[in-house]
Amino acid sequence: MVRPRSLSICVLLVLSVAAQAHKQYFSAEYLASNRYIASNCELLSDKSIECHIHGPFERLLSMPVLAAGYTSVGTHVIADVKLGINPKYGNQRDSDFYILLSDGTDATGFLVPDRSNYRNLEPCSHIEGKPGKSLANRKNYYNGPRINSNNPVPQEFGFFFSTKQKWGSCVTATAYEGSYTTSGHYTAELHANNGLYLDIYSDNDRGEVYNFKYIIVDIQVDY
C-alpha cells in the first residue's frame, strides 16, 4: 500500500512535469488568419489549406511553436507533432513535401512523398537542412523500411523529435502493412533556447499541389 505522503509526492512530480508541456493545435483557419502560410497557399471552403508550388523547396507554412528564451541555453526538448492532410493530391499527382522542426539556423524533419514514389521511397524519410525562404543544404537519410507501392497516402502522420539525441521518428498507418514506423538520427543539433518553428516546404517539381488540414505540436522540456 502506498502511504499518503508518498502519493502526494508522486502527484506533485506529475504536475511539475506537466507544467513544462507546451501543446498547440493549429487548424487550417488559424494558420491562414495568423499569416503563417505563403502567398501561394489559401484557405478552402472545406477548412483545409491548399498550396501550389511556385519555386523549388519553397517554405509554404511556418509557425512558431516555442518562443526564444522559453528554455535556457543547453536545455533540450522533446517534440511530438501530428499532421493531418487530405491525400487527394498525393494519391493522384505530384505532391511531395517536407516537414521540419527548426531553430532558425538548422532544421531536422522528414520528406513525405506522394504515392507514385512508394516504389522508390518509404512513406516518410529523414531529412535535415538549412531553413529559410527555401530549404538549403538538404541531406536525406533513408532508414526504411519500404512499403507496398499500392498503398494509398495516409491521412495523418506522427513525428517525434528529441533534440538531445538528435533523433526523430515517423509513425503512420498503411492499408497493407498496418502501422508503419521509421526512426534514425540527424547530424544537426537544434537549440531550443533560440526558439523553435515548424516549417513545411515544397519539393521542386512543376505543378505540385498540397493540402493540409491541421497540425498539433506538443513540446516538453527534456531533463
mmCIF file of C-alpha atoms in Angstrom:
data_model
loop_
_atom_site.group_PDB
_atom_site.id
_atom_site.type_symbol
_atom_site.label_atom_id
_atom_site.label_comp_id
_atom_site.label_asym_id
_atom_site.label_seq_id
_atom_site.Cartn_x
_atom_site.Cartn_y
_atom_site.Cartn_z
ATOM 1 C CA MET A 1 0.000 0.000 0.000
ATOM 2 C CA VAL A 2 1.316 3.494 -0.905
ATOM 3 C CA ARG A 3 1.397 5.855 2.038
ATOM 4 C CA PRO A 4 -0.382 9.215 1.663
ATOM 5 C CA ARG A 5 2.936 11.090 1.913
ATOM 6 C CA SER A 6 4.435 9.124 -0.997
ATOM 7 C CA LEU A 7 1.260 9.569 -3.019
ATOM 8 C CA SER A 8 1.366 13.353 -2.595
ATOM 9 C CA ILE A 9 4.986 13.433 -3.765
ATOM 10 C CA CYS A 10 4.064 11.433 -6.887
ATOM 11 C CA VAL A 11 1.201 13.807 -7.676
ATOM 12 C CA LEU A 12 3.459 16.836 -7.309
ATOM 13 C CA LEU A 13 6.011 15.253 -9.622
ATOM 14 C CA VAL A 14 3.391 14.615 -12.295
ATOM 15 C CA LEU A 15 2.129 18.179 -12.010
ATOM 16 C CA SER A 16 5.678 19.527 -12.261
ATOM 17 C CA VAL A 17 6.363 17.608 -15.459
ATOM 18 C CA ALA A 18 3.003 18.582 -16.933
ATOM 19 C CA ALA A 19 3.748 22.253 -16.246
ATOM 20 C CA GLN A 20 6.633 22.045 -18.708
ATOM 21 C CA ALA A 21 4.357 20.898 -21.552
ATOM 22 C CA HIS A 22 3.695 23.322 -24.397
ATOM 23 C CA LYS A 23 0.895 21.943 -26.607
ATOM 24 C CA GLN A 24 -0.654 23.814 -29.517
ATOM 25 C CA TYR A 25 -3.332 22.984 -32.075
ATOM 26 C CA PHE A 26 -3.107 24.731 -35.453
ATOM 27 C CA SER A 27 -6.267 24.451 -37.530
ATOM 28 C CA ALA A 28 -6.168 25.486 -41.179
ATOM 29 C CA GLU A 29 -8.289 28.537 -40.305
ATOM 30 C CA TYR A 30 -5.856 29.562 -37.552
ATOM 31 C CA LEU A 31 -2.832 29.181 -39.820
ATOM 32 C CA ALA A 32 -4.451 31.295 -42.517
ATOM 33 C CA SER A 33 -5.744 34.036 -40.202
ATOM 34 C CA ASN A 34 -2.353 34.398 -38.492
ATOM 35 C CA ARG A 35 -0.486 34.609 -41.810
ATOM 36 C CA TYR A 36 1.615 31.529 -41.194
ATOM 37 C CA ILE A 37 1.108 30.485 -44.840
ATOM 38 C CA ALA A 38 2.811 31.595 -48.065
ATOM 39 C CA SER A 39 1.033 33.789 -50.614
ATOM 40 C CA ASN A 40 0.592 30.782 -52.901
ATOM 41 C CA CYS A 41 -1.454 28.984 -50.220
ATOM 42 C CA GLU A 42 -5.144 29.602 -49.497
ATOM 43 C CA LEU A 43 -7.865 28.510 -47.115
ATOM 44 C CA LEU A 44 -10.534 26.426 -48.860
ATOM 45 C CA SER A 45 -14.227 26.129 -48.028
ATOM 46 C CA ASP A 46 -13.635 22.654 -46.546
ATOM 47 C CA LYS A 47 -11.342 24.296 -43.936
ATOM 48 C CA SER A 48 -8.111 22.955 -45.357
ATOM 49 C CA ILE A 49 -5.117 24.802 -46.800
ATOM 50 C CA GLU A 50 -4.172 24.276 -50.436
ATOM 51 C CA CYS A 51 -0.739 25.286 -51.719
ATOM 52 C CA HIS A 52 0.595 25.426 -55.282
ATOM 53 C CA ILE A 53 4.314 25.242 -55.874
ATOM 54 C CA HIS A 54 5.992 28.482 -57.032
ATOM 55 C CA GLY A 55 9.646 27.623 -56.609
ATOM 56 C CA PRO A 56 11.917 24.734 -55.625
ATOM 57 C CA PHE A 57 11.982 23.784 -51.936
ATOM 58 C CA GLU A 58 9.886 26.831 -51.049
ATOM 59 C CA ARG A 59 8.616 27.375 -47.498
ATOM 60 C CA LEU A 60 4.823 27.006 -47.607
ATOM 61 C CA LEU A 61 3.913 27.135 -43.912
ATOM 62 C CA SER A 62 5.889 28.377 -40.920
ATOM 63 C CA MET A 63 4.535 28.534 -37.391
ATOM 64 C CA PRO A 64 6.328 29.412 -34.135
ATOM 65 C CA VAL A 65 5.963 26.593 -31.597
ATOM 66 C CA LEU A 66 8.390 27.677 -28.846
ATOM 67 C CA ALA A 67 9.437 31.249 -28.076
ATOM 68 C CA ALA A 68 13.106 32.200 -27.907
ATOM 69 C CA GLY A 69 14.259 32.182 -24.291
ATOM 70 C CA TYR A 70 11.491 29.824 -23.159
ATOM 71 C CA THR A 71 14.244 27.362 -22.242
ATOM 72 C CA SER A 72 17.754 28.172 -21.066
ATOM 73 C CA VAL A 73 20.908 27.573 -23.099
ATOM 74 C CA GLY A 74 21.696 23.871 -23.328
ATOM 75 C CA THR A 75 18.205 22.724 -22.365
ATOM 76 C CA HIS A 76 16.741 20.149 -24.741
ATOM 77 C CA VAL A 77 13.167 19.406 -25.712
ATOM 78 C CA ILE A 78 11.034 16.544 -26.967
ATOM 79 C CA ALA A 79 8.550 17.445 -29.701
ATOM 80 C CA ASP A 80 5.527 15.351 -30.680
ATOM 81 C CA VAL A 81 3.962 16.545 -33.952
ATOM 82 C CA LYS A 82 0.813 15.326 -35.708
ATOM 83 C CA LEU A 83 -0.019 16.408 -39.246
ATOM 84 C CA GLY A 84 -3.377 15.842 -40.933
ATOM 85 C CA ILE A 85 -3.606 16.080 -44.714
ATOM 86 C CA ASN A 86 -6.139 15.500 -47.453
ATOM 87 C CA PRO A 87 -4.348 12.851 -49.566
ATOM 88 C CA LYS A 88 -6.362 13.593 -52.711
ATOM 89 C CA TYR A 89 -3.323 15.100 -54.442
ATOM 90 C CA GLY A 90 -0.756 12.694 -53.047
ATOM 91 C CA ASN A 91 -2.746 9.748 -54.389
ATOM 92 C CA GLN A 92 -3.257 11.175 -57.875
ATOM 93 C CA ARG A 93 -0.402 13.515 -58.781
ATOM 94 C CA ASP A 94 2.934 15.048 -57.760
ATOM 95 C CA SER A 95 2.672 16.189 -54.146
ATOM 96 C CA ASP A 96 5.969 15.679 -52.263
ATOM 97 C CA PHE A 97 6.637 17.939 -49.274
ATOM 98 C CA TYR A 98 8.988 18.366 -46.316
ATOM 99 C CA ILE A 99 8.068 18.989 -42.674
ATOM 100 C CA LEU A 100 10.833 20.114 -40.320
ATOM 101 C CA LEU A 101 11.463 21.432 -36.831
ATOM 102 C CA SER A 102 13.779 24.452 -36.972
ATOM 103 C CA ASP A 103 15.686 26.722 -34.575
ATOM 104 C CA GLY A 104 16.244 29.322 -37.318
ATOM 105 C CA THR A 105 19.731 28.018 -38.118
ATOM 106 C CA ASP A 106 19.231 24.279 -38.600
ATOM 107 C CA ALA A 107 16.206 22.130 -39.357
ATOM 108 C CA THR A 108 15.503 18.412 -38.955
ATOM 109 C CA GLY A 109 12.481 16.526 -40.165
ATOM 110 C CA PHE A 110 11.007 14.346 -42.870
ATOM 111 C CA LEU A 111 10.245 14.079 -46.555
ATOM 112 C CA VAL A 112 6.655 12.926 -47.176
ATOM 113 C CA PRO A 113 6.402 11.681 -50.784
ATOM 114 C CA ASP A 114 3.324 11.108 -52.905
ATOM 115 C CA ARG A 115 2.040 7.646 -53.819
ATOM 116 C CA SER A 116 3.919 7.480 -57.138
ATOM 117 C CA ASN A 117 7.201 7.434 -55.191
ATOM 118 C CA TYR A 118 6.337 4.458 -52.981
ATOM 119 C CA ARG A 119 8.138 2.203 -55.455
ATOM 120 C CA ASN A 120 11.374 4.031 -54.573
ATOM 121 C CA LEU A 121 10.800 5.651 -51.163
ATOM 122 C CA GLU A 122 9.241 4.935 -47.789
ATOM 123 C CA PRO A 123 6.152 6.995 -46.772
ATOM 124 C CA CYS A 124 8.375 9.292 -44.678
ATOM 125 C CA SER A 125 12.169 9.564 -44.641
ATOM 126 C CA HIS A 126 14.611 11.645 -42.587
ATOM 127 C CA ILE A 127 15.957 14.945 -43.877
ATOM 128 C CA GLU A 128 17.875 17.906 -42.467
ATOM 129 C CA GLY A 129 18.937 21.245 -43.915
ATOM 130 C CA LYS A 130 19.206 24.995 -43.535
ATOM 131 C CA PRO A 131 15.849 26.779 -43.106
ATOM 132 C CA GLY A 132 14.789 29.983 -44.848
ATOM 133 C CA LYS A 133 12.517 31.058 -47.693
ATOM 134 C CA SER A 134 13.766 27.862 -49.309
ATOM 135 C CA LEU A 135 15.268 24.741 -47.743
ATOM 136 C CA ALA A 136 19.014 24.633 -48.455
ATOM 137 C CA ASN A 137 21.847 22.148 -47.867
ATOM 138 C CA ARG A 138 19.453 19.218 -47.792
ATOM 139 C CA LYS A 139 20.660 15.831 -46.547
ATOM 140 C CA ASN A 140 18.391 12.815 -46.940
ATOM 141 C CA TYR A 141 18.597 9.633 -44.868
ATOM 142 C CA TYR A 142 16.639 6.581 -45.974
ATOM 143 C CA ASN A 143 16.250 4.340 -42.931
ATOM 144 C CA GLY A 144 13.333 2.311 -44.306
ATOM 145 C CA PRO A 145 11.523 0.037 -44.316
ATOM 146 C CA ARG A 146 9.800 0.173 -47.708
ATOM 147 C CA ILE A 147 6.087 -0.496 -48.133
ATOM 148 C CA ASN A 148 3.836 -1.972 -50.799
ATOM 149 C CA SER A 149 3.750 0.521 -53.682
ATOM 150 C CA ASN A 150 -0.041 0.067 -53.980
ATOM 151 C CA ASN A 151 -0.630 1.716 -50.601
ATOM 152 C CA PRO A 152 -2.636 4.955 -50.679
ATOM 153 C CA VAL A 153 -1.194 8.016 -48.957
ATOM 154 C CA PRO A 154 -2.158 8.116 -45.232
ATOM 155 C CA GLN A 155 -4.342 10.912 -43.860
ATOM 156 C CA GLU A 156 -2.252 11.528 -40.719
ATOM 157 C CA PHE A 157 1.427 11.366 -39.811
ATOM 158 C CA GLY A 158 3.024 11.438 -36.371
ATOM 159 C CA PHE A 159 6.549 12.831 -35.971
ATOM 160 C CA PHE A 160 8.663 12.658 -32.827
ATOM 161 C CA PHE A 161 11.872 14.625 -32.187
ATOM 162 C CA SER A 162 14.490 14.611 -29.425
ATOM 163 C CA THR A 163 16.960 17.493 -29.657
ATOM 164 C CA LYS A 164 19.223 15.876 -27.045
ATOM 165 C CA GLN A 165 19.584 12.650 -29.008
ATOM 166 C CA LYS A 166 19.428 14.384 -32.427
ATOM 167 C CA TRP A 167 16.844 11.736 -33.259
ATOM 168 C CA GLY A 168 13.460 11.560 -34.939
ATOM 169 C CA SER A 169 10.764 9.056 -35.833
ATOM 170 C CA CYS A 170 7.744 8.963 -38.116
ATOM 171 C CA VAL A 171 4.642 6.857 -37.454
ATOM 172 C CA THR A 172 1.696 6.425 -39.794
ATOM 173 C CA ALA A 173 -0.841 3.831 -40.932
ATOM 174 C CA THR A 174 -0.735 1.899 -44.201
ATOM 175 C CA ALA A 175 -3.509 -0.067 -45.866
ATOM 176 C CA TYR A 176 -1.428 -3.197 -46.458
ATOM 177 C CA GLU A 177 1.139 -3.288 -43.633
ATOM 178 C CA GLY A 178 -0.829 -1.565 -40.882
ATOM 179 C CA SER A 179 1.200 0.651 -38.551
ATOM 180 C CA TYR A 180 4.450 1.938 -40.048
ATOM 181 C CA THR A 181 7.432 3.340 -38.141
ATOM 182 C CA THR A 182 10.837 4.623 -39.180
ATOM 183 C CA SER A 183 13.438 6.180 -36.885
ATOM 184 C CA GLY A 184 17.000 7.460 -37.052
ATOM 185 C CA HIS A 185 19.486 10.172 -36.137
ATOM 186 C CA TYR A 186 20.449 13.551 -37.558
ATOM 187 C CA THR A 187 23.825 15.268 -37.571
ATOM 188 C CA ALA A 188 22.368 18.720 -36.801
ATOM 189 C CA GLU A 189 21.556 19.702 -33.210
ATOM 190 C CA LEU A 190 18.681 22.129 -32.623
ATOM 191 C CA HIS A 191 18.997 24.750 -29.878
ATOM 192 C CA ALA A 192 15.577 25.215 -28.272
ATOM 193 C CA ASN A 193 16.604 28.406 -26.440
ATOM 194 C CA ASN A 194 16.781 30.144 -29.844
ATOM 195 C CA GLY A 195 13.088 29.414 -30.379
ATOM 196 C CA LEU A 196 11.538 26.645 -32.464
ATOM 197 C CA TYR A 197 9.445 26.728 -35.628
ATOM 198 C CA LEU A 198 7.583 24.049 -37.534
ATOM 199 C CA ASP A 199 8.043 24.549 -41.267
ATOM 200 C CA ILE A 200 6.595 22.834 -44.334
ATOM 201 C CA TYR A 201 8.398 23.111 -47.673
ATOM 202 C CA SER A 202 7.506 22.154 -51.222
ATOM 203 C CA ASP A 203 9.555 19.845 -53.385
ATOM 204 C CA ASN A 204 10.999 21.040 -56.706
ATOM 205 C CA ASP A 205 8.700 19.666 -59.421
ATOM 206 C CA ARG A 206 6.420 21.837 -61.548
ATOM 207 C CA GLY A 207 2.695 21.642 -60.946
ATOM 208 C CA GLU A 208 2.832 20.170 -57.444
ATOM 209 C CA VAL A 209 -0.195 20.819 -55.209
ATOM 210 C CA TYR A 210 -0.539 20.196 -51.458
ATOM 211 C CA ASN A 211 -3.410 20.105 -48.988
ATOM 212 C CA PHE A 212 -3.035 20.391 -45.198
ATOM 213 C CA LYS A 213 -5.845 20.097 -42.622
ATOM 214 C CA TYR A 214 -4.313 20.547 -39.155
ATOM 215 C CA ILE A 215 -1.122 20.416 -37.128
ATOM 216 C CA ILE A 216 -0.750 19.537 -33.433
ATOM 217 C CA VAL A 217 2.551 20.258 -31.682
ATOM 218 C CA ASP A 218 3.305 19.063 -28.128
ATOM 219 C CA ILE A 219 6.701 20.219 -26.801
ATOM 220 C CA GLN A 220 8.087 19.149 -23.430
ATOM 221 C CA VAL A 221 11.330 20.057 -21.706
ATOM 222 C CA ASP A 222 13.762 17.138 -21.704
ATOM 223 C CA TYR A 223 15.775 16.915 -18.485
#
